XYZ file of C-alpha atoms in Angstrom:
555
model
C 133.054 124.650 81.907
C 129.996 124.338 84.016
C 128.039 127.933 83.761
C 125.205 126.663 86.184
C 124.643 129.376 89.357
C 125.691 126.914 91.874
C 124.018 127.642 95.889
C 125.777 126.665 98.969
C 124.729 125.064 101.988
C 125.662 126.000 105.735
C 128.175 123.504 107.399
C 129.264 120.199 105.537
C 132.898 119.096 106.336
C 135.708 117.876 103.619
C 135.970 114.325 104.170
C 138.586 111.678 102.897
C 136.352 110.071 99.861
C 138.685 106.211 100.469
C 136.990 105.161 97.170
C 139.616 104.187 95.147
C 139.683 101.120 96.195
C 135.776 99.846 95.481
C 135.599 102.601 92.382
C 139.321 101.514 90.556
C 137.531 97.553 89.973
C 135.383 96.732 87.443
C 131.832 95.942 88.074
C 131.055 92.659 88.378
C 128.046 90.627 88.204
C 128.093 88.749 90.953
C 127.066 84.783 91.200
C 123.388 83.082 91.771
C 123.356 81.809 95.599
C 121.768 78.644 96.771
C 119.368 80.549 98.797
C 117.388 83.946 98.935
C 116.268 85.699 101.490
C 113.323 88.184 101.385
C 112.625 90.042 104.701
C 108.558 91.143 104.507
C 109.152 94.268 106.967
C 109.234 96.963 104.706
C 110.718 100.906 104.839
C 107.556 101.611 107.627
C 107.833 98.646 110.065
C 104.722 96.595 108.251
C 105.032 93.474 106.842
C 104.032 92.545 103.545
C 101.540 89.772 102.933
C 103.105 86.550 100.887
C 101.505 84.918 98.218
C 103.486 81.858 98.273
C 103.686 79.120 100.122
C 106.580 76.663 101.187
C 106.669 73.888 98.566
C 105.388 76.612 96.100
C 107.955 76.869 92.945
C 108.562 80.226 91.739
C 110.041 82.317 88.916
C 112.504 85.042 88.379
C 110.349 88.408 88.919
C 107.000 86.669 90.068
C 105.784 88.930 93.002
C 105.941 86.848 95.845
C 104.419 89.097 98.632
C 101.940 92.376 98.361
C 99.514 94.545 99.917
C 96.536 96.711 99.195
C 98.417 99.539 100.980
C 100.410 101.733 98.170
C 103.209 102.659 100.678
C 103.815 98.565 100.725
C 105.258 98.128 97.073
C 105.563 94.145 96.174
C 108.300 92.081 96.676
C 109.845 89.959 93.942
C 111.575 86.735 92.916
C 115.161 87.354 92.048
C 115.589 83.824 90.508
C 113.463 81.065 90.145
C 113.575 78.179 92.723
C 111.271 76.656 95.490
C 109.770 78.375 98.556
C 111.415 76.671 101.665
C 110.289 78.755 104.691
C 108.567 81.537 105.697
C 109.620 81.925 109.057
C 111.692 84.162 111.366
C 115.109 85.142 110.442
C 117.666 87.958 111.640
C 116.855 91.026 109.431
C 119.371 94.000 107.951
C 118.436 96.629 111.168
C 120.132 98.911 113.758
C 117.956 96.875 116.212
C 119.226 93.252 115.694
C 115.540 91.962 115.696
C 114.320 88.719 113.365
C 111.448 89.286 111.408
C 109.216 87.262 108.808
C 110.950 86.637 106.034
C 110.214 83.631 102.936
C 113.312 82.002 102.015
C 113.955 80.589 98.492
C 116.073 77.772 97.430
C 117.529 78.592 94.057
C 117.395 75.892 91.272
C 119.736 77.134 89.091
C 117.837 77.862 86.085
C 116.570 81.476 86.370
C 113.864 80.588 84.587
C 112.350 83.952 84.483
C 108.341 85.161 83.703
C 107.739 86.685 80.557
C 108.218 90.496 81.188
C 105.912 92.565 78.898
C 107.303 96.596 79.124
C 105.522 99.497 77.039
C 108.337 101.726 74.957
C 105.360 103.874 74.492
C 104.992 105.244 78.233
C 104.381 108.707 76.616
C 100.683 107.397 75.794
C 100.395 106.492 79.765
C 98.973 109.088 82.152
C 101.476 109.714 84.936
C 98.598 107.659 87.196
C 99.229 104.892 84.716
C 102.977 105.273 84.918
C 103.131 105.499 89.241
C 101.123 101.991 88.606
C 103.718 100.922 86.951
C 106.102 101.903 88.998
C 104.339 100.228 92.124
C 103.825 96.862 90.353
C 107.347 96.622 90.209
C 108.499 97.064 93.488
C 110.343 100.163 92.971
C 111.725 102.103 96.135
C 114.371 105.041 96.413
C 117.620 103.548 96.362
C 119.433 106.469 97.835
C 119.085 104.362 101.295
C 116.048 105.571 102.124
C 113.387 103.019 100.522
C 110.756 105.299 100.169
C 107.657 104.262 97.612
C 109.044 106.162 94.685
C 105.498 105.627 93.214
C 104.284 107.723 96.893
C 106.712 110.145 96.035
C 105.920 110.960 92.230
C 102.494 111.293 93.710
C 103.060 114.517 95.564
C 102.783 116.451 92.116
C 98.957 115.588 91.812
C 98.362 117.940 94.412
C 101.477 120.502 93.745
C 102.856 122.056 90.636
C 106.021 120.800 90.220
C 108.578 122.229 87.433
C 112.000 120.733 88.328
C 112.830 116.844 88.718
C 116.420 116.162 90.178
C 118.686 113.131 89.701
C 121.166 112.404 92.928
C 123.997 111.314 91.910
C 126.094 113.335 94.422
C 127.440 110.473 96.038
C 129.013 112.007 99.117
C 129.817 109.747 101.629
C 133.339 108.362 101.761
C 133.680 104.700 100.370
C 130.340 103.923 98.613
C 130.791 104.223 94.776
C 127.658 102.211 93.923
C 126.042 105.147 92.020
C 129.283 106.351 90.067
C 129.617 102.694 88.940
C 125.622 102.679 87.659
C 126.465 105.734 86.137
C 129.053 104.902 83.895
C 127.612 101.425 83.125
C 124.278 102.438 82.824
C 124.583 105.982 81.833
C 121.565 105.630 79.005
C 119.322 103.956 81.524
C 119.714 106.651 83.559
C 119.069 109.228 81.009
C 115.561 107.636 79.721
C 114.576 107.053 83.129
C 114.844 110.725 83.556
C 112.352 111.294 80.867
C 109.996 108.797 82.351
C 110.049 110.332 85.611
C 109.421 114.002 83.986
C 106.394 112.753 82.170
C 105.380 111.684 84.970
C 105.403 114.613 86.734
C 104.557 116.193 83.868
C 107.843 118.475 84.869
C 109.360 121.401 82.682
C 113.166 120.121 83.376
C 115.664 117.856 85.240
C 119.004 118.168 86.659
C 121.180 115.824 86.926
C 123.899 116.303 89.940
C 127.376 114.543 89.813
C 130.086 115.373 91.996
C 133.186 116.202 90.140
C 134.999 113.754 91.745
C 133.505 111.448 89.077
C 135.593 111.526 85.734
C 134.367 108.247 84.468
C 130.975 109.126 85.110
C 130.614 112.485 83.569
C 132.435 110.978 80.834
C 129.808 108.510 80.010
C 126.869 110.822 80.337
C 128.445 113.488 78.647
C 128.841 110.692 75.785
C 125.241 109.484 76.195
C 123.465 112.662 76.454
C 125.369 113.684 73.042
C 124.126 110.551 71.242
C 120.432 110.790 72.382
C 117.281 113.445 72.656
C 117.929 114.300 76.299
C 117.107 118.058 75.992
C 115.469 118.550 78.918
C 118.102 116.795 81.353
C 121.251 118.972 82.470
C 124.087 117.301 83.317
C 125.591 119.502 86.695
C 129.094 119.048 88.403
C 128.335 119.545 92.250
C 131.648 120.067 94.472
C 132.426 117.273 96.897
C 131.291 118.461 100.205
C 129.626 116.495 102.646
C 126.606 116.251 102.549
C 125.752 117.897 99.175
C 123.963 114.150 98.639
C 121.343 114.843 101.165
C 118.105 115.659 99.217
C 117.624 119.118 101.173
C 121.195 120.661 100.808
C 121.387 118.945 97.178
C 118.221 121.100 96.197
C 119.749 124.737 97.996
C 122.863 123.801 96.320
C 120.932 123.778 92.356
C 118.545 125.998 93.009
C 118.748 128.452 95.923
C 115.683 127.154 97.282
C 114.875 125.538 101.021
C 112.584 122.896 102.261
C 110.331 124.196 104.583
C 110.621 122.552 108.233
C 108.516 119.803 108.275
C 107.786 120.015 104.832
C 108.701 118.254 101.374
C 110.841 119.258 98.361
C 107.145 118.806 96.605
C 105.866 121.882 98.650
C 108.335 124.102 96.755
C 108.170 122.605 93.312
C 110.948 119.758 93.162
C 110.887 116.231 93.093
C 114.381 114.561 94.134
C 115.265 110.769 93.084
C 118.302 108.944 93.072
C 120.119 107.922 89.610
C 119.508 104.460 90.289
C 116.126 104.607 90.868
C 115.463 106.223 87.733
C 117.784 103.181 85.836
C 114.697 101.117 88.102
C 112.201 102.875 86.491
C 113.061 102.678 83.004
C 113.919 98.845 83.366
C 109.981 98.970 85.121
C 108.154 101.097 82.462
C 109.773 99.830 78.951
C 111.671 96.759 79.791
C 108.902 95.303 82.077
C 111.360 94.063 84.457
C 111.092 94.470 88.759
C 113.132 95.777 90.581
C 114.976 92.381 91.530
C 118.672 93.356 91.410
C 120.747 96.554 92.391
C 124.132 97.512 92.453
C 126.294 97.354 96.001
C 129.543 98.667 97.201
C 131.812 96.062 99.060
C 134.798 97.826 100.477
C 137.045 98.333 103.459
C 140.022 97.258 104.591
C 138.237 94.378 106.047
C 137.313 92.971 102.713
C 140.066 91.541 100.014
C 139.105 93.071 96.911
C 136.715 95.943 96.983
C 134.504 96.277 94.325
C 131.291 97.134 92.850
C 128.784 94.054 92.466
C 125.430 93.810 90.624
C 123.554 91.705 92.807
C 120.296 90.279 93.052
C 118.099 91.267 96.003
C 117.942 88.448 98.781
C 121.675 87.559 98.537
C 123.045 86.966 101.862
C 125.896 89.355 102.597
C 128.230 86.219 103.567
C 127.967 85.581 99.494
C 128.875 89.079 98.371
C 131.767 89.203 100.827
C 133.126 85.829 99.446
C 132.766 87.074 96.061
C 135.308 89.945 96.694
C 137.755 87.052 98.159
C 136.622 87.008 102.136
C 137.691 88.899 105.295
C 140.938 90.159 105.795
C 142.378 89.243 109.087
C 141.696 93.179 110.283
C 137.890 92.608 109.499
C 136.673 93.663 112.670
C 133.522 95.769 111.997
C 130.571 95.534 109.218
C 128.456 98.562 108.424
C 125.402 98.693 106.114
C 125.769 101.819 104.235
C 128.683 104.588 104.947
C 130.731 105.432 107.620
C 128.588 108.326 108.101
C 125.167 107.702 108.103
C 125.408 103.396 107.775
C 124.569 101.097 111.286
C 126.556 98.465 112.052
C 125.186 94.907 112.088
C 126.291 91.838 114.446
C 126.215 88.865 111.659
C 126.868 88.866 107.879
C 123.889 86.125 107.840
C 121.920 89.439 106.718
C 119.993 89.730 102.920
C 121.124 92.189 100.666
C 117.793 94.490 100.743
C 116.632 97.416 98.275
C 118.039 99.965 100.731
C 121.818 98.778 100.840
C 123.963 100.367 98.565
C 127.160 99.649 100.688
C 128.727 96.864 102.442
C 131.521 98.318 104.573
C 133.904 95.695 106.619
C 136.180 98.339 108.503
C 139.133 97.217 109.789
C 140.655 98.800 113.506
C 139.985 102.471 113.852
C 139.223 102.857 110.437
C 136.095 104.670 111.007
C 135.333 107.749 113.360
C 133.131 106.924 116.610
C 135.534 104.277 118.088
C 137.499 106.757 120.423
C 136.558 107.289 124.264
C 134.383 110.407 124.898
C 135.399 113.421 126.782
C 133.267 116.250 128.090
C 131.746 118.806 125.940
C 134.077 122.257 125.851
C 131.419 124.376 124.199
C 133.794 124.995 121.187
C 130.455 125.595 118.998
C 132.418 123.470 116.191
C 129.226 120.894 115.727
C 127.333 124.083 114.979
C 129.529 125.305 112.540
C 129.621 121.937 110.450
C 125.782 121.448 110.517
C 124.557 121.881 107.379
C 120.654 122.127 108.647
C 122.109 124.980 111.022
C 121.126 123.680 114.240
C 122.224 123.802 117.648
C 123.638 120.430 118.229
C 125.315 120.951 121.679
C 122.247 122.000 122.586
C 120.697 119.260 121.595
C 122.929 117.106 123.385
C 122.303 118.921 126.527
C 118.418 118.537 126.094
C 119.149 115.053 125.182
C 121.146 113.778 127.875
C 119.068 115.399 130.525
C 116.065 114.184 129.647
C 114.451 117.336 128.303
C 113.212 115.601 125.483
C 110.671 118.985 125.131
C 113.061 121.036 124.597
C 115.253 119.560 122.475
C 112.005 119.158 120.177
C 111.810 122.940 120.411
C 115.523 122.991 119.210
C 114.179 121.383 115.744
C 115.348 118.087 116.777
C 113.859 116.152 113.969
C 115.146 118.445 111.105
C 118.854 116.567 112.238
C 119.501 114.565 109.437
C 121.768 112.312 110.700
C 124.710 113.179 108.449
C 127.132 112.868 111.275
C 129.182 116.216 110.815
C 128.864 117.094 114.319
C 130.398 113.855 115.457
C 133.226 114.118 112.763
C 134.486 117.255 113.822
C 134.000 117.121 117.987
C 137.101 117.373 119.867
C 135.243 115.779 122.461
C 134.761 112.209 120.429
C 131.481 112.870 121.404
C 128.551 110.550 119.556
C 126.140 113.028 119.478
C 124.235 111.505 116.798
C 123.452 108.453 118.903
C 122.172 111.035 121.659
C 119.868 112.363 118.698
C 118.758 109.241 117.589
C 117.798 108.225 120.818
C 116.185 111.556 121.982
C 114.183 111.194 118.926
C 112.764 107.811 119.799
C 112.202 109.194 123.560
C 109.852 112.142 122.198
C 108.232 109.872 119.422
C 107.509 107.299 122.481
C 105.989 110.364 124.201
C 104.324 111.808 121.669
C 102.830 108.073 120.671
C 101.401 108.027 124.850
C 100.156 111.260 123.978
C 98.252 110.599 121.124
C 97.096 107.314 123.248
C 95.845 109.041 126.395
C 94.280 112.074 124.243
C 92.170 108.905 122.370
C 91.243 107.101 125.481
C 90.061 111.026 126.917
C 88.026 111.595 123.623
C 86.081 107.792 123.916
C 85.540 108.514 127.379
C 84.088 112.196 126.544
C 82.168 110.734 123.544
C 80.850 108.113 125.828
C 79.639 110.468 128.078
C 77.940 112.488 125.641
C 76.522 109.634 124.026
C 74.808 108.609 127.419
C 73.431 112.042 128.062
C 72.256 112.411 124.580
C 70.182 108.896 124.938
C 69.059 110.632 128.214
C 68.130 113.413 126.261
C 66.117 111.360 123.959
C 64.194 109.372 126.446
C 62.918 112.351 128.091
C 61.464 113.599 125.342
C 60.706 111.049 123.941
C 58.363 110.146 127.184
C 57.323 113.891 127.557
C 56.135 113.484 123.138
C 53.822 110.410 124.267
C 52.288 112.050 127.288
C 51.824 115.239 125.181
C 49.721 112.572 122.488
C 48.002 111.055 125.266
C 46.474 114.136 126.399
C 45.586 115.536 122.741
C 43.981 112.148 121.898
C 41.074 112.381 125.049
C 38.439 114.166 122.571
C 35.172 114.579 124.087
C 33.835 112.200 122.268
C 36.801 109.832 123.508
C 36.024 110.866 126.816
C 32.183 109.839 126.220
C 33.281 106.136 124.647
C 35.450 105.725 127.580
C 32.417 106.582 129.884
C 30.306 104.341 128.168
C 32.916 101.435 128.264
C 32.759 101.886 132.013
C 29.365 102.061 132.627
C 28.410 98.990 130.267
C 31.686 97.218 132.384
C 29.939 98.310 135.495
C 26.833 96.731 134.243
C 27.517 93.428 133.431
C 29.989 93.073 136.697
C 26.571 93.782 138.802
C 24.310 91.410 136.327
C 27.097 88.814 136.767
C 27.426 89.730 140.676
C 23.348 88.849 141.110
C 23.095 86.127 139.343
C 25.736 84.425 140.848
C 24.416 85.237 144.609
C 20.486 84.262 144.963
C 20.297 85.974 148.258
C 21.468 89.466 146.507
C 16.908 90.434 146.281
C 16.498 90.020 150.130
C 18.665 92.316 151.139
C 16.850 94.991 153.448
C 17.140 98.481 152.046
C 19.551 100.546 153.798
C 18.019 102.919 156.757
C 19.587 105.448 159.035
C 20.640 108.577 158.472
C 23.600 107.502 156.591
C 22.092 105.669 154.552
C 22.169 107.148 150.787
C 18.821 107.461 148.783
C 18.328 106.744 145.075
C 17.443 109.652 143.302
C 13.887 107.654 142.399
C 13.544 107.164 145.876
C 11.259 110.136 146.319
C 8.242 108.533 147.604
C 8.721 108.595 151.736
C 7.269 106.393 154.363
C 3.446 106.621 155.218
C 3.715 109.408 158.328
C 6.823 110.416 157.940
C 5.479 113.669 156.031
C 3.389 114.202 158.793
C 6.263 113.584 161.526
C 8.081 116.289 160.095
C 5.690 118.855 158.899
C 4.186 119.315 162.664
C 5.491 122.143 164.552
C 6.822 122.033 167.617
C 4.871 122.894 170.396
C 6.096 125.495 172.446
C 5.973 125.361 176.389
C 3.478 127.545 178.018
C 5.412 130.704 179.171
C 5.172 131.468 182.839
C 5.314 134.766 183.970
């Protein structure tokens, strides 16, 4: 009986879980190819460097490409072999687009490195341990390929008291996760514990949907056997989308993620079961993350099963492994029917992020029906389990008012596809989302551009009247020194210096021009007397000191 206080979540629709087929076979390891394929573009659109070249020879779980960045975890060897290429190959994206990718030709050996794990992580710091964790390559394999070492971060800033394991596997076909956890139910369990001492969290709990016999089974077994106190095992109904991190966490513990925010921000940490099987195989076994299990179903495939794969298999390999195409093959999807993106070529890697390979056959999924006008109904609302407004959305969307479908909470859409599963209108709103979402990102992006270019050009300006500034009083500080330095007794040397300069010009001037002593003293009244000059000319006294003599006056 399951006496946890279980939440619910607005919206979600009942779907048809078709995963009988994949989840009734036994897992199966599947073979070595002849060639691996390692696409460098990781979860944020950079590439990671390589450290190999072609020619170079490689092992099982040598890192073969890195980066100083931590959101770029390394990218390892899944057998041993010889680098062929690094070169330009289709990669596993919505878009199509190649991208740099090093391509290994296996030699059959799997001659592996020696992997050297610590079974005493509880002496690590949880720094130590996200190390760890980065090293070997680990990522969230949910579908989202986030750092996991980025994400266990967030508590070193945040108190966090509850860990939770995913393993609400919602989406119709993909069993990947309910096959890991009945296989690998003890991995799980200690990986738990690794992540929680990490954290340095007070408890974890453990969500299975209880459409999973087999899997509750085995961890009901395991948990029994071993010292798993502080992991509870929890039976989640199977709702769509109760596997989305945000509804999963209302659903155990009443709480919501802020908009905008992260589970973190309210005390949780959320990471799938398989990426806590990654960690343990990290942190005790020593091993990379280099293999991962994926769902090949459909009614486009032969025999649906589960495989345990190694990362850089090409999906041609995995699809031959479950006996080929069917002849109603007519579609192949990475991920579910749901939330997966189709793909134009099976000549596509098996990456960290694919947990599903899905060949549909005709009309076997939703979105393939023609599209009528929207009726208003309000029946996309209703299944939304972030509560939005999606016809409103789609209005913004298709008009162009990219502004105000941001004001609408456009980016809290998760993508789940509920709105397009239960339109009457076979309308793809989620592709209108998707691509409204690019348009204001594109916007926002010239935004951000033209406020830059505004700020260099007011920076530059301020810079040049600052050095204006500067010079001015820079020049108004030297004439101000100038001026204090003419001391009287500067102004006397300077006087001096003149005077002696004066001097020696007129020595130099005579000496140079003979003629110089006969020249006649100057005469007339302008001429200018020497203040020695005080001896006049003989009579001259006498020419002025006699009166003038008056005419006679005649009466």
């Amino acid at each position: 009986m399951n006496l946890f206080k279980l939440w619910n979540f607005h919206g979600g629709v009942h779907l048809d879980g078709q995963k009988q087929e994949s989840g009734r076979a036994p897992l199966a390891v599947a073979r070595l190819p002849e060639r691996l394929i390692f696409p460098l573009q990781q979860r944020n659109g950079e590439d990671s460097k390589p450290v190999v070249a072609p020619g170079d020879r490689v092992l099982k779980g040598q890192a073969i490409a890195c980066d100083d960045n931590p959101v770029i975890p390394p990218i390892h060897a899944s057998s041993s072999g010889v680098v062929r290429a690094i070169e330009q190959l289709p990669l596993p994206h919505p878009s199509g687009l190649s991208g740099l990718c090093i391509a290994i030709e296996t030699d059959g050996e799997d001659v592996a490195t020696a992997f050297s794990g610590n079974p005493g992580y509880r002496q690590c710091s949880p720094a130590e341990l996200r190390r760890n964790i980065h090293e070997a390559g680990i990522v969230g394999l949910g579908g989202a390929a986030f750092p996991t070492s980025i994400k266990m971060a967030a508590g070193t800033s945040r108190k966090v008291d509850t860990l939770i394991l995913n393993g609400a596997e919602c989406e119709p076909y993909i069993t990947c996760d309910d096959s890991l956890l009945t296989h690998y139910s003890e991995e799980v369990l200690e990986g738990a514990k690794i992540l929680l001492h990490s954290l340095q969290a007070e408890r974890c709990l453990l969500a299975v949907e209880d459409d999973m016999p087999d899997a509750l089974t085995a961890l009901e077994k395991a948990m029994n056997c071993g010292d798993f106190e502080t992991v509870q095992l929890v039976r989640v109904p199977a709702v769509y989308p109760t596997g989305g991190e945000k509804q999963l966490i209302k659903v155990l513990t009443g709480r919501e993620v802020p908009a905008r925010g992260i589970p973190a921000d309210i005390g949780i940490v959320c990471q799938n079961v398989g990426t806590a099987a990654a960690v343990y195989n990290a942190v005790v076994r020593g091993t990379p993350l280099i293999s991962r299990i994926v769902t090949v179903t459909g009614r486009g495939v032969k025999r649906p099963q589960n495989l345990l794969a190694r990362i850089g298999t090409p999906l041609s390999d995995l699809v031959r492994q479950c006996g080929g195409y069917t002849s109603e093959a007519e579609r192949l999807v990475l991920g579910g029917p749901m939330m997966g993106f189709d793909v134009p070529t099976d000549d596509l890697p098996l990456t960290k992020s694919v947990n599903c390979i899905l060949v549909a056959g005709r009309n076997e999924l939703i979105g393939e029906k023609q599209p009528l006008p929207c009726i208003r109904c309000g029946a996309c609302a209703d299944a939304c389990p972030v509560n939005l407004l999606p016809q409103q959305l789609y209005w913004y969307g298709r008009s162009d008012q990219i502004e105000r479908a941001v004001d609408y909470k456009l980016f809290d859409c998760i993508e789940c596809g509920c709105c397009d599963y239960v339109c009457p209108s076979h309308i793809p709103l989620v592709q209108y989302f998707r691509a409204a979402k690019g348009k204001a990102i594109a916007k926002r992006r010239e935004r951000e551009k033209s406020e830059h270019a505004r700020l260099r050009f007011e920076s530059r300006q301020a810079r040049k009247e600052q050095e204006k500034r500067d010079r001015e009083e820079s020049a108004k500080r030297k004439k101000l020194t100038l001026g204090a330095s003419k001391a009287p007794e500067i102004v006397e040397a300077i006087e001096r210096a003149k005077l002696r300069r004066a001097e020696k010009a007129g020595q130099a001037s005579r000496n140079s021009d003979p003629t110089a002593k006969k020249q006649p003293e100057p005469s007339g009244p302008s001429a200018v007397k020497s203040p020695d000059a005080g001896a006049a000319e003989p009579g001259s006294a006498e020419r002025t000191s006699v009166p003038e003599a008056k005419s006679p006056k005649i009466d």
